[in-house]
Short mmCIF file of C-alpha atoms (C1' of nucleotides) in Angstrom, two decimals:
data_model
loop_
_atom_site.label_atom_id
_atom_site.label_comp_id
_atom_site.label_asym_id
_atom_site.label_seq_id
_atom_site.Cartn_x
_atom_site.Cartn_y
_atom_site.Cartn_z
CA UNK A 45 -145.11 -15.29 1.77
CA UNK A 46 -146.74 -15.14 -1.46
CA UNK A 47 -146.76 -11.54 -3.33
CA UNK A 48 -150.67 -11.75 -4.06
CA UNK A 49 -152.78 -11.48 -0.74
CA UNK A 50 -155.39 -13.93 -2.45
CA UNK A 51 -154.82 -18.10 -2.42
CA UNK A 52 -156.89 -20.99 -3.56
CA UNK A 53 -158.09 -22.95 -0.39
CA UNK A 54 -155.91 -25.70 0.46
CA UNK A 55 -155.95 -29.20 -1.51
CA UNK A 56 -156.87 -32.14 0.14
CA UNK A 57 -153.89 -33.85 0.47
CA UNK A 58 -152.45 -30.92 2.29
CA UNK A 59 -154.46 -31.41 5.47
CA UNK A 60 -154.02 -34.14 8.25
CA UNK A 61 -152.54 -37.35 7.41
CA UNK A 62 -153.98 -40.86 8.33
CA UNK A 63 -154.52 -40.71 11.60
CA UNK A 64 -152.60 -38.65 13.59
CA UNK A 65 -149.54 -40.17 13.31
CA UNK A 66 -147.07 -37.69 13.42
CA UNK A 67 -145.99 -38.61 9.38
CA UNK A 68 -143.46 -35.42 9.63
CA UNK A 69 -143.22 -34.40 6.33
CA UNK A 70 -139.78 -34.10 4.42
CA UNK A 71 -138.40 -31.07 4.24
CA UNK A 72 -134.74 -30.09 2.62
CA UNK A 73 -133.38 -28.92 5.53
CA UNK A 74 -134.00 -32.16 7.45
CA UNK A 75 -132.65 -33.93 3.88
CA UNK A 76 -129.24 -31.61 4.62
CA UNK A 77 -129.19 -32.34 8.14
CA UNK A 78 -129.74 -36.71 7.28
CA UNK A 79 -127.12 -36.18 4.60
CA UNK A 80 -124.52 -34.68 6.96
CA UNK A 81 -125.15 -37.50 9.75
CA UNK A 82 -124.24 -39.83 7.02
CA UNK A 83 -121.55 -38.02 5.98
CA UNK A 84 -119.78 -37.71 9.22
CA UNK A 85 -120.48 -41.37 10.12
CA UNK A 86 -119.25 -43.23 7.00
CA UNK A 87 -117.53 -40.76 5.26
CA UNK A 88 -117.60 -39.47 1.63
CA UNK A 89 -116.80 -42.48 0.28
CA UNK A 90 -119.72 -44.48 1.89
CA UNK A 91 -122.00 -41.31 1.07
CA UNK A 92 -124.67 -42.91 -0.76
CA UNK A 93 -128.13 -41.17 -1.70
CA UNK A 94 -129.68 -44.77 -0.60
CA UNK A 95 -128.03 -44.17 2.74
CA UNK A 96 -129.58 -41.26 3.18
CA UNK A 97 -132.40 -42.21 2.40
CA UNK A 98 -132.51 -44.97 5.23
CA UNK A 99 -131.18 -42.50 7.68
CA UNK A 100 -134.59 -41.05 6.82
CA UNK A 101 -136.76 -44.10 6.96
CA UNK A 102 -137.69 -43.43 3.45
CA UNK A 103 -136.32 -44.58 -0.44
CA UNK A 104 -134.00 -43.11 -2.40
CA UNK A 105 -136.27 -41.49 -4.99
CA UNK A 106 -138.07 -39.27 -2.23
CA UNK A 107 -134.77 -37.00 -1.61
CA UNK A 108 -135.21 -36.24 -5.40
CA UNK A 109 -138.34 -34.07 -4.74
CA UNK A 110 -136.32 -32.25 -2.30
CA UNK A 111 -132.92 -31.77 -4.36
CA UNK A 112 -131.91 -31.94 -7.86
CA UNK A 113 -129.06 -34.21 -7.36
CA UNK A 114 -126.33 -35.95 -5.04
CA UNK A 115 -124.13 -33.05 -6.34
CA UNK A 116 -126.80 -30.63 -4.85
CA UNK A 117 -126.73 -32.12 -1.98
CA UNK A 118 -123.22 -32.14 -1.01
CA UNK A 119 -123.16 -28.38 -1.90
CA UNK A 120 -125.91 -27.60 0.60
CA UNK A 121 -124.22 -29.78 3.28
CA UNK A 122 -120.90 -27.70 2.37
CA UNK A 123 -122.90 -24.56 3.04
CA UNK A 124 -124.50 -26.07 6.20
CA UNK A 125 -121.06 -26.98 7.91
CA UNK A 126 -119.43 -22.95 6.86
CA UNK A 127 -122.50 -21.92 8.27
CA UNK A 128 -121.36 -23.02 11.97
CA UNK A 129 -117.87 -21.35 11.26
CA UNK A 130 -118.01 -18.64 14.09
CA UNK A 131 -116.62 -14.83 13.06
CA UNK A 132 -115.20 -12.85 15.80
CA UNK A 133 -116.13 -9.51 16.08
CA UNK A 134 -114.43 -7.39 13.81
CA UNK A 135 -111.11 -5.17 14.57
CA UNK A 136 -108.91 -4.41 12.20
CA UNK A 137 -106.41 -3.26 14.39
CA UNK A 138 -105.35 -6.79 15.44
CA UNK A 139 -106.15 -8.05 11.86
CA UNK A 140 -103.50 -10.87 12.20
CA UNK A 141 -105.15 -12.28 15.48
CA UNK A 142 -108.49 -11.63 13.81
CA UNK A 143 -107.14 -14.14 10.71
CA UNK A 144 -105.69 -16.92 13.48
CA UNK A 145 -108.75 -16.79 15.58
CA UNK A 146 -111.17 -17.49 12.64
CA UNK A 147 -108.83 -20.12 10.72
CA UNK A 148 -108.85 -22.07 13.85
CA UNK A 149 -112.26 -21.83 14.25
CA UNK A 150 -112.81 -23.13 10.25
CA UNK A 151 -110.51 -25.77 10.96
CA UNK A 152 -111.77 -27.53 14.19
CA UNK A 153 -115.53 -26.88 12.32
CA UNK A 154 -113.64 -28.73 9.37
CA UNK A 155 -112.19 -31.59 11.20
CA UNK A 156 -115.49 -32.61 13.06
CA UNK A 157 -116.73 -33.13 10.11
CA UNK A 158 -113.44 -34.75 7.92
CA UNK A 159 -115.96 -35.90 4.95
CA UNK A 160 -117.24 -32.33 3.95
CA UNK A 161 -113.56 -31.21 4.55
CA UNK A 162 -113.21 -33.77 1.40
CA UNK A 163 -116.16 -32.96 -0.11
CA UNK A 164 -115.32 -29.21 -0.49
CA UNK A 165 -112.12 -29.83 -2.23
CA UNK A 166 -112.57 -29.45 -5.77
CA UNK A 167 -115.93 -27.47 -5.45
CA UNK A 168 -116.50 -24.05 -5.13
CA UNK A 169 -118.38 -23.57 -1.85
CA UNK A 170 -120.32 -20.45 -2.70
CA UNK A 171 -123.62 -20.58 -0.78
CA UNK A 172 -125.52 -18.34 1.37
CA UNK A 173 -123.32 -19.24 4.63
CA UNK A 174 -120.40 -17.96 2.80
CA UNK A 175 -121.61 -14.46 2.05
CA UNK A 176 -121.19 -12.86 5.70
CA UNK A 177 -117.62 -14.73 6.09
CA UNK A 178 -116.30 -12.81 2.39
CA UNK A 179 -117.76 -9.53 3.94
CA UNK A 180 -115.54 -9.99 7.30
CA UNK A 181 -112.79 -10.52 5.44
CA UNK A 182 -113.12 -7.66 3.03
CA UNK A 183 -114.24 -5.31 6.68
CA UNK A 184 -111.38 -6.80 8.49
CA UNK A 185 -108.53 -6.65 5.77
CA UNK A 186 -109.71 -3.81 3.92
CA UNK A 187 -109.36 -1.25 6.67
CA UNK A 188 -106.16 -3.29 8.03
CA UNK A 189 -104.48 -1.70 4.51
CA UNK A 190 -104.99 -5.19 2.39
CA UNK A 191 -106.49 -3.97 -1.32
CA UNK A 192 -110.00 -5.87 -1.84
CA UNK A 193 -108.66 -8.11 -4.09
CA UNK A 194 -106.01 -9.63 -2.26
CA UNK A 195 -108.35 -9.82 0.30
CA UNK A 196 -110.26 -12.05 -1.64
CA UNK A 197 -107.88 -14.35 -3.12
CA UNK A 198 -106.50 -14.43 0.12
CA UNK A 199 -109.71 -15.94 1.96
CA UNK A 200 -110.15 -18.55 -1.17
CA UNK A 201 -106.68 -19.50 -0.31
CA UNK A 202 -106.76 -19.98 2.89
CA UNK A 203 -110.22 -21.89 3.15
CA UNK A 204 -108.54 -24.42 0.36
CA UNK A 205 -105.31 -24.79 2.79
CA UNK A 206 -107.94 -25.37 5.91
CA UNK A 207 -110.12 -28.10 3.61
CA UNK A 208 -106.95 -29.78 2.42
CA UNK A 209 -104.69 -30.12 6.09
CA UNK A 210 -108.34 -31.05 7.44
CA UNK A 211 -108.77 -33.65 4.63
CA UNK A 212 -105.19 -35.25 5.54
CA UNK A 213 -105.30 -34.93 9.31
CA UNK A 214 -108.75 -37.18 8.62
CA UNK A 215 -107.35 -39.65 6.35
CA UNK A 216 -104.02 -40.39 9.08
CA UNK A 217 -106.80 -40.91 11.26
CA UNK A 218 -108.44 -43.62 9.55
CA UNK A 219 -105.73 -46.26 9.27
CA UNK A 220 -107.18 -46.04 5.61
CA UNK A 221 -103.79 -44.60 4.12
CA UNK A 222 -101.11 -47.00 5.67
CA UNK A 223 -98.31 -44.89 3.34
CA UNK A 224 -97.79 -42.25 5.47
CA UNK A 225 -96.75 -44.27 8.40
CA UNK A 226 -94.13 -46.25 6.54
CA UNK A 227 -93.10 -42.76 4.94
CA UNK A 228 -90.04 -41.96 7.62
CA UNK A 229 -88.53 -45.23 7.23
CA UNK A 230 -88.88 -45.71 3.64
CA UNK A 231 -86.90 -41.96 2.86
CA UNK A 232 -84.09 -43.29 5.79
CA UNK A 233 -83.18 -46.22 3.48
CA UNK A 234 -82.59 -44.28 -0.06
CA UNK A 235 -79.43 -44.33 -1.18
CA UNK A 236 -77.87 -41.41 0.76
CA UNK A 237 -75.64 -40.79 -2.38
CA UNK A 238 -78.47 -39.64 -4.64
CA UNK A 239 -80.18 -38.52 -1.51
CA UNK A 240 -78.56 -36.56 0.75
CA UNK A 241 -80.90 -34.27 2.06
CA UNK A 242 -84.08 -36.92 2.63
CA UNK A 243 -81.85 -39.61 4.40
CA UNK A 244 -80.48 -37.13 6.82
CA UNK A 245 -83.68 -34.99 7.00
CA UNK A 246 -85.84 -37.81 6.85
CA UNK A 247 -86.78 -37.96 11.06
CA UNK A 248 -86.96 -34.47 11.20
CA UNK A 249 -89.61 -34.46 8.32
CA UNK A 250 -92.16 -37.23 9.57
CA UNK A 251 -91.69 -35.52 12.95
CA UNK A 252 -94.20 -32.28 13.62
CA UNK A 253 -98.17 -34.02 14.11
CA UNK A 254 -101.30 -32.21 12.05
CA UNK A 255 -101.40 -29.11 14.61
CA UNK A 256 -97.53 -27.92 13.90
CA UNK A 257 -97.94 -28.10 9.81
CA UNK A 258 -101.08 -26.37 10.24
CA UNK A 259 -100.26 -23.56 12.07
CA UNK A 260 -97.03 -23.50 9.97
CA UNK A 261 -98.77 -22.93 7.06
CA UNK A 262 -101.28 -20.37 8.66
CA UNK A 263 -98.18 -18.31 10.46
CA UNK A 264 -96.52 -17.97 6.49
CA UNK A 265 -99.99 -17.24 5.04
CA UNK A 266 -100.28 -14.30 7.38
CA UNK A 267 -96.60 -13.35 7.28
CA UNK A 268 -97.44 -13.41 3.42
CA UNK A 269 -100.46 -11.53 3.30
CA UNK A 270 -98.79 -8.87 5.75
CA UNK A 271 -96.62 -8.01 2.79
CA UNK A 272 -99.38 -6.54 0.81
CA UNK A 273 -100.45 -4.08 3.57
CA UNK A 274 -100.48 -0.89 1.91
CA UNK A 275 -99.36 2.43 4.33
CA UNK B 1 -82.82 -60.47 -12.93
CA UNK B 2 -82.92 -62.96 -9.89
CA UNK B 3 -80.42 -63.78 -7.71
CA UNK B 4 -79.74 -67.31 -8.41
CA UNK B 5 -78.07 -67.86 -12.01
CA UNK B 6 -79.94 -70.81 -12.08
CA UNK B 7 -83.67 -70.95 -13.76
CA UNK B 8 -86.33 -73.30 -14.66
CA UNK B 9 -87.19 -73.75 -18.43
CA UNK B 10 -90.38 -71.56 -19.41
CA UNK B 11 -93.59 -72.97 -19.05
CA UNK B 12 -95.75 -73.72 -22.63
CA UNK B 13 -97.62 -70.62 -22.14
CA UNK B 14 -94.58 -68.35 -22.23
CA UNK B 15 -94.04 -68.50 -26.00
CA UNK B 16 -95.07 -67.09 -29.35
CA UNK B 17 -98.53 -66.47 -28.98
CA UNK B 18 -101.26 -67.93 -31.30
CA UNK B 19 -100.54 -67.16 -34.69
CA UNK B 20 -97.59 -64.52 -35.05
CA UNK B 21 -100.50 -61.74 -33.74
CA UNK B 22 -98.85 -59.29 -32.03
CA UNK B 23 -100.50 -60.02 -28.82
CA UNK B 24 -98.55 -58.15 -27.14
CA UNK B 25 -99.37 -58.86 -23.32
CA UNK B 26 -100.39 -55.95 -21.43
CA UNK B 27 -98.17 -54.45 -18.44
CA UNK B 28 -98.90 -51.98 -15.55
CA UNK B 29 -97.09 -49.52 -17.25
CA UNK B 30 -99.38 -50.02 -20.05
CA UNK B 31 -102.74 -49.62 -17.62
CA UNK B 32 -101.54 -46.79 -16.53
CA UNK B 33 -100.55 -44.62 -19.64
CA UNK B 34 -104.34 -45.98 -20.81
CA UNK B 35 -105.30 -44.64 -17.04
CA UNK B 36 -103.98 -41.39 -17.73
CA UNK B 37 -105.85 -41.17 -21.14
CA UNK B 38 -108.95 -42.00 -20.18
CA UNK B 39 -108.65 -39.24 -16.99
CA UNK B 40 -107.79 -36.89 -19.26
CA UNK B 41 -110.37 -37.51 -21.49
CA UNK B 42 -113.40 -38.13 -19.83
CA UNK B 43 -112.41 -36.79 -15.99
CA UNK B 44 -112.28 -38.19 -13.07
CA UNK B 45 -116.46 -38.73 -12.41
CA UNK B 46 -115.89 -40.76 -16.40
CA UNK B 47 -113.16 -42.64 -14.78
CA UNK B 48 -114.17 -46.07 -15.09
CA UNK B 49 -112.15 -49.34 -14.60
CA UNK B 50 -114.36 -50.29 -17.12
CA UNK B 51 -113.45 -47.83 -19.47
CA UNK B 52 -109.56 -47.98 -18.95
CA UNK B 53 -109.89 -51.59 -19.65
CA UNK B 54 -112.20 -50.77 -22.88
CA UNK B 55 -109.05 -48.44 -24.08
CA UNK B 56 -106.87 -51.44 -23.89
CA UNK B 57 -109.45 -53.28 -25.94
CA UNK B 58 -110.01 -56.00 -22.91
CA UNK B 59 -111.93 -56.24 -19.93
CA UNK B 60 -112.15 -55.14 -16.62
CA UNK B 61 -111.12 -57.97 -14.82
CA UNK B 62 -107.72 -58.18 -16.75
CA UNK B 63 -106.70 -55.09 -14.77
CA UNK B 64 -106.83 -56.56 -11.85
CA UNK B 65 -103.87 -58.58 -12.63
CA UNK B 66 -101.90 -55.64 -12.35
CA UNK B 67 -102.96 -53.48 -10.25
CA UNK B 68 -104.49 -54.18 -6.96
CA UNK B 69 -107.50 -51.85 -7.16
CA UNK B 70 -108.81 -48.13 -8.80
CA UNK B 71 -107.11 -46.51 -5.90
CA UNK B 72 -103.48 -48.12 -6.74
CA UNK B 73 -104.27 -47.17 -10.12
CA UNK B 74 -105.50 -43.40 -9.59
CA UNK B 75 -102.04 -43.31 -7.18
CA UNK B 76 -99.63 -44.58 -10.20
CA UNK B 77 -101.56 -42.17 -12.82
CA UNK B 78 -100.93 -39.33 -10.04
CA UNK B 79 -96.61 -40.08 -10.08
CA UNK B 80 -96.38 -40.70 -13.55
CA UNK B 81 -97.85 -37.09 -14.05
CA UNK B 82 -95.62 -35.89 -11.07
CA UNK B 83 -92.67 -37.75 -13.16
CA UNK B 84 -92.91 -35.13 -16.43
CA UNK B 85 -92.77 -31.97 -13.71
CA UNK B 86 -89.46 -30.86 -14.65
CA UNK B 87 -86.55 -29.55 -12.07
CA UNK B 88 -84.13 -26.54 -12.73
CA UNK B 89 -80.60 -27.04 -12.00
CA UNK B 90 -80.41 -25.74 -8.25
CA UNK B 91 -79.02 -22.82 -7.61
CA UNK B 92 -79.71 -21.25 -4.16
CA UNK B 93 -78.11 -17.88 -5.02
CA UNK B 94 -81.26 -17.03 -6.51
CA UNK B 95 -84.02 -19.61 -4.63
CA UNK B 96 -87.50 -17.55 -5.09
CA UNK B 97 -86.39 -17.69 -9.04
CA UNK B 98 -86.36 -21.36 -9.12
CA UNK B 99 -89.66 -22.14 -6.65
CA UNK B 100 -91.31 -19.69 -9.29
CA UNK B 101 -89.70 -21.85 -11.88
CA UNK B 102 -90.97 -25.18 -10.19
CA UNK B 103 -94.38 -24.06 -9.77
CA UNK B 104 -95.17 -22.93 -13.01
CA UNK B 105 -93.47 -26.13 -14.66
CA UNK B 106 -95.41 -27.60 -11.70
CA UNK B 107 -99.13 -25.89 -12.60
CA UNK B 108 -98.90 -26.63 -16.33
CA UNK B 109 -98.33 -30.51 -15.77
CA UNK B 110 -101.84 -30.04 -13.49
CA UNK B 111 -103.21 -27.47 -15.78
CA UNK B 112 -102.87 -30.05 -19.26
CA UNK B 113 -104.09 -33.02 -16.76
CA UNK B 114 -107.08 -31.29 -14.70
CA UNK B 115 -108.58 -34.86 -14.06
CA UNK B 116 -105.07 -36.29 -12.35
CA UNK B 117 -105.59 -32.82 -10.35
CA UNK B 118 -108.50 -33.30 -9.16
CA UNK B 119 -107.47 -37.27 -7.67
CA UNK B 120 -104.65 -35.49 -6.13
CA UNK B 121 -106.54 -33.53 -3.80
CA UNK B 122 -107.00 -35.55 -0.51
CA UNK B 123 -104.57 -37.92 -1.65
CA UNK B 124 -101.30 -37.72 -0.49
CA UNK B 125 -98.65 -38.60 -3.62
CA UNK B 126 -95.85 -40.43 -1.85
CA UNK B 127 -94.69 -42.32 -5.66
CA UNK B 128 -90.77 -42.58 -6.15
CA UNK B 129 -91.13 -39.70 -8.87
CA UNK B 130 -91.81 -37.34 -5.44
CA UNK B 131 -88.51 -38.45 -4.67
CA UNK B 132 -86.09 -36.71 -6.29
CA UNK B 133 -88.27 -33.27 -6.23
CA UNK B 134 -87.97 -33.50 -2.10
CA UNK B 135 -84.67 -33.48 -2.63
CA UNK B 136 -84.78 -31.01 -4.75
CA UNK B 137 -86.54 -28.63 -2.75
CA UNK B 138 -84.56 -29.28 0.54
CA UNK B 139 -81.21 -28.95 -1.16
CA UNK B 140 -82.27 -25.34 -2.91
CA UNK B 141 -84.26 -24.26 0.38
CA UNK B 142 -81.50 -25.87 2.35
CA UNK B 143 -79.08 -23.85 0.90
CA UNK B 144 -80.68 -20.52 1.10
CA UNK B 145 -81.45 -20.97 5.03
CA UNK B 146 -84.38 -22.20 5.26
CA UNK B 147 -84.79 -25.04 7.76
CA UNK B 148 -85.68 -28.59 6.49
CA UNK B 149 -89.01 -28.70 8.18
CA UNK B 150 -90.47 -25.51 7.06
CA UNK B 151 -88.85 -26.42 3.64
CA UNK B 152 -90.56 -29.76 3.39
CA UNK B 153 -93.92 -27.95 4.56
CA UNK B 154 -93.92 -25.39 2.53
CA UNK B 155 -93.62 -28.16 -0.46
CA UNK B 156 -96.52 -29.93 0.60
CA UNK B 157 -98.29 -26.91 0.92
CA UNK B 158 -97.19 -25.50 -2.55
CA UNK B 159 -98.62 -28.92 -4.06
CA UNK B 160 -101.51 -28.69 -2.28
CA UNK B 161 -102.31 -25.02 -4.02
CA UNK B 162 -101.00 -25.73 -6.96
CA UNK B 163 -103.26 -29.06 -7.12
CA UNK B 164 -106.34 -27.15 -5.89
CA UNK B 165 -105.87 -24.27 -8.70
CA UNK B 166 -105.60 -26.49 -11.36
CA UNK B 167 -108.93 -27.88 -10.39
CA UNK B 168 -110.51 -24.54 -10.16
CA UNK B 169 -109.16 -23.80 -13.58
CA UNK B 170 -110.43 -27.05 -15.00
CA UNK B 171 -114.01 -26.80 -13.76
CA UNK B 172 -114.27 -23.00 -14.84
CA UNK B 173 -112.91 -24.27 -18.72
CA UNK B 174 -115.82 -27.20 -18.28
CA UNK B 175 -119.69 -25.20 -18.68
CA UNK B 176 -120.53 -27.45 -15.76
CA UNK B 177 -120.03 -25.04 -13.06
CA UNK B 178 -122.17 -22.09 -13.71
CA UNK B 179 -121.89 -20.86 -10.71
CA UNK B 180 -119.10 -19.12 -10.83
CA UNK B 181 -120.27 -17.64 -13.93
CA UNK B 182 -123.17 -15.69 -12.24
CA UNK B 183 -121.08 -14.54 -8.88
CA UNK B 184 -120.27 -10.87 -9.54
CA UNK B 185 -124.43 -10.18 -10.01
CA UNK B 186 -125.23 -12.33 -7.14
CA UNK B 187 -122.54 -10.55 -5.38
CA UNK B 188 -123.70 -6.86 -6.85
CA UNK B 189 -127.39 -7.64 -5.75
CA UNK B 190 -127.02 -8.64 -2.07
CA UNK B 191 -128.61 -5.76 -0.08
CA UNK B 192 -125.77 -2.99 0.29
CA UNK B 193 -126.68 -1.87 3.78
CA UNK B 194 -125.61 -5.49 5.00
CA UNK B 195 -123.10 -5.91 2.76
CA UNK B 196 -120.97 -3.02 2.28
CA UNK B 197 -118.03 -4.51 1.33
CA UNK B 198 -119.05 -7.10 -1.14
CA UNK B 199 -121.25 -5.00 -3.22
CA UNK B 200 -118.61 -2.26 -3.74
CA UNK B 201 -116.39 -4.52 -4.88
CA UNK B 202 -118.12 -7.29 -6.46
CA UNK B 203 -117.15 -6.25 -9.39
CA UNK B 204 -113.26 -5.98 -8.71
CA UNK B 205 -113.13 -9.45 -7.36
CA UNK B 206 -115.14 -11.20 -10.54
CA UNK B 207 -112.10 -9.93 -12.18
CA UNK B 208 -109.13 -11.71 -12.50
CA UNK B 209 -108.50 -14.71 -14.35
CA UNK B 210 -106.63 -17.82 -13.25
CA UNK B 211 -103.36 -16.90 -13.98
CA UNK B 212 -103.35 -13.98 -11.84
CA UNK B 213 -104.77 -15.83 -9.05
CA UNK B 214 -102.16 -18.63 -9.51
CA UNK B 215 -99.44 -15.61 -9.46
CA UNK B 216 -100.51 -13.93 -6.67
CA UNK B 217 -100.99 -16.79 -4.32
CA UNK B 218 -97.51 -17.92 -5.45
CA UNK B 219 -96.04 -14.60 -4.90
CA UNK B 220 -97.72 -14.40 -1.50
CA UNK B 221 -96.30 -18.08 -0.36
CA UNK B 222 -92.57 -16.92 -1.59
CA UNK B 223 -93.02 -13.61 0.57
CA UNK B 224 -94.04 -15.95 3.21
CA UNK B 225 -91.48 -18.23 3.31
CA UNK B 226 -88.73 -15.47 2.58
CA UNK B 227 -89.69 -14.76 6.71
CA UNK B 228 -88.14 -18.03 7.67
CA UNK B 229 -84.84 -17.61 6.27
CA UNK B 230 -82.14 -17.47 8.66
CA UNK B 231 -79.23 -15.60 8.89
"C1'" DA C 73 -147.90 -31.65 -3.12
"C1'" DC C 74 -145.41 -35.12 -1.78
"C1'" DC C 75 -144.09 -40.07 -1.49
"C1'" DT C 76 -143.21 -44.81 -3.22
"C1'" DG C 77 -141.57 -49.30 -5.79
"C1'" DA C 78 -139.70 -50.87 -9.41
"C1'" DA C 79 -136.86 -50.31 -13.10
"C1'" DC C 80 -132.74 -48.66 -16.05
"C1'" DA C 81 -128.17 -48.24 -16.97
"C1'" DC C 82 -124.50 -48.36 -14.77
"C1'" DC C 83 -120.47 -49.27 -11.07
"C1'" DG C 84 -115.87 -52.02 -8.57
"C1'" DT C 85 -114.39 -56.38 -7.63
"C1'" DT C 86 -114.16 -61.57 -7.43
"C1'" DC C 87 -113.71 -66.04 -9.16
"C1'" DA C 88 -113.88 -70.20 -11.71
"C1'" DA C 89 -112.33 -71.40 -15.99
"C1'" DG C 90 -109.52 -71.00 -20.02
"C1'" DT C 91 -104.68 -70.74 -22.69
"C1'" DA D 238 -98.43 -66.43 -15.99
"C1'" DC D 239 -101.80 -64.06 -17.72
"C1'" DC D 240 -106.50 -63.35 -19.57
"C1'" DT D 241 -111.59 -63.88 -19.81
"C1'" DG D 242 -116.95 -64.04 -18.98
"C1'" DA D 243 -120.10 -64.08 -15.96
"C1'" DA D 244 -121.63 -63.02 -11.65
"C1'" DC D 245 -122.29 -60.36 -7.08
"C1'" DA D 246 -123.51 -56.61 -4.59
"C1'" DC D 247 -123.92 -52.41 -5.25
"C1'" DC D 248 -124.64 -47.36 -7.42
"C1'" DG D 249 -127.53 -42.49 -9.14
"C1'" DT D 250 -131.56 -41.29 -11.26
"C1'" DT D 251 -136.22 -41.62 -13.55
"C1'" DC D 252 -140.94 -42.50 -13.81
"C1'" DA D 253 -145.52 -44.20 -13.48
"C1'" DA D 254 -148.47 -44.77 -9.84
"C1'" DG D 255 -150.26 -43.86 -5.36
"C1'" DT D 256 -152.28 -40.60 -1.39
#
DNA sequence: ACCTGAACACCGTTCAAGT
DNA sequence: ACCTGAACACCGTTCAAGT
């Protein structure tokens, strides 16, 4: 792996531990893999670099020779959870299905794991995993007529949609955020003077579950982006 | 204030304080223009109940009195923010106009408070300053033919980009993400026989600055949402 | 090279006690 | 009614010391 074919001979400490116990050594992928168990369990909230930690039967301090920092970490769990984000094999000639097929596919991946959904709002996921995903868009759109920037700004926009419906869709899970329930009855009883619109409008509004607003907002995205097809 | 006309003499404790010190007692509204300050000076990861209560020159426990925890409070800073968007005078005659004119009014409230931004994402702002701009947005919509639902979903999902864009803006203004800095040569030097796409353009998509991102994904939800307008 | 315990400088929140 | 100090149960991160 090393450019030089030469190497010193291994240190001492490199070779068998104890006595055969299996002491596994710690390795960052197994630090990622911890952190997103702990992440999915108790959320990002209860994301603690002592939890992780335990989840590895270790302390705290021995993540830090693995990763530079809690923000690290949640970056390379962010890049981890994109990375299972299937891409259909691409055909520009159905570009729109092509878009549908892999949003859905982003957004079930996203609301397995509701913390990371959280986590990725307000940071810029740009990791390895990501790379492949920007080049199917660019394939896809590009020969579909969409100029490459568009393209681009199109896939940033649509990933933030996906993080932030998957982000709400987990919090009216939890019955963490009691506001939204109380939300159709508290617009009924405005004043209906200063309020026309919400008091009539207000069932109509808290009707339509996580599924509807989503692909709401993905069938005007597209509708959108089809605009800037160029013939 | 009460309903019965009737009321109790004030208790000792009511009157002049001490020694003709102001002493003026503190009130939520009070904690939360403090709130805001402190947000928008030191961010959201400097946002401290500790330090809010510091800026009001007492201590942390004091807040507690009015405010039932940092959540409540990050929710109150969020409306009050919300409060200084200002609406246009509707006028559906010329609708796209006047959701341009909303979101830009919209993005520079976010854009001079990147901190309240930030809190906003994954928190859903359901504050009587919402209110009126509900209305607002399903009389206008309304008006123009575009069904309540959609128009009520394509709000939240306006906030929701707006929100997220301000954030992107405010960490690219901060040094602390570099990594956007060194994209375009990470994207340049990817092998080109893999990546096609991405390294031809690489350069194209660096480019752009926020505004134009902000524009174009506004543009592209108006075109959008023009397709649901019914005749 | 990798792991550990103990420490440092913080957090949010509670609670008895003051005025 | 409102404010306070001190405490509780935590944090992320560092660092000398171990193997």
């Amino acid at each position: 792996m090393t450019s030089s074919g030469v190497s010193a001979p291994d240190p001492p400490w490199w070779d068998p531990p104890g006595r055969g116990e299996p002491r596994t050594t710690l390795t960052r992928d197994k630090v990622v893999t911890a952190a997103l168990h702990v992440l999915d369990e108790v959320g990002l909230q209860g994301f603690t670099m002592r939890r992780v930690a335990q989840e590895l039967g270790t302390g705290a301090a021995t993540i830090y020779w693995h990763i530079a920092d809690k923000e690290q970490l949640l970056q390379l769990v962010l890049d981890r959870v994109i990375g299972e984000i299937e891409l259909p094999e691409p055909d520009s000639t159905r570009w729109q299905d092509q878009i549908r097929e892999f949003a859905r596919a982003g957004r079930a991946v996203f609301r397995d794991h509701p913390g990371v959904a959280l986590a990725s709002l307000g940071r810029t996921p740009v990791g390895p995993n990501l790379v492949p995903i920007m080049e199917w868009f660019l394939r896809v759109l590009g020969e579909a007529g969409v100029p490459p920037r568009a393209a681009s700004w199109f896939a940033d926009l649509l990933a933030l949609v996906g993080a932030a419906q998957a982000v709400e869709d987990g919090l009216s899970v939890k019955t963490n955020n009691r506001a939204l329930d109380g939300l159709g009855e508290y617009l009924a009883q405005l004043p209906a003077d200063q309020f026309p619109q919400l008091t009539s409008f207000a069932a109509e509004m808290a009707r339509g579950d996580a599924d509807d607003r989503s692909e709401f907002a993905l069938e005007l995205l597209i509708r959108g982006l089809a605009s800037y097809v160029r013939q």
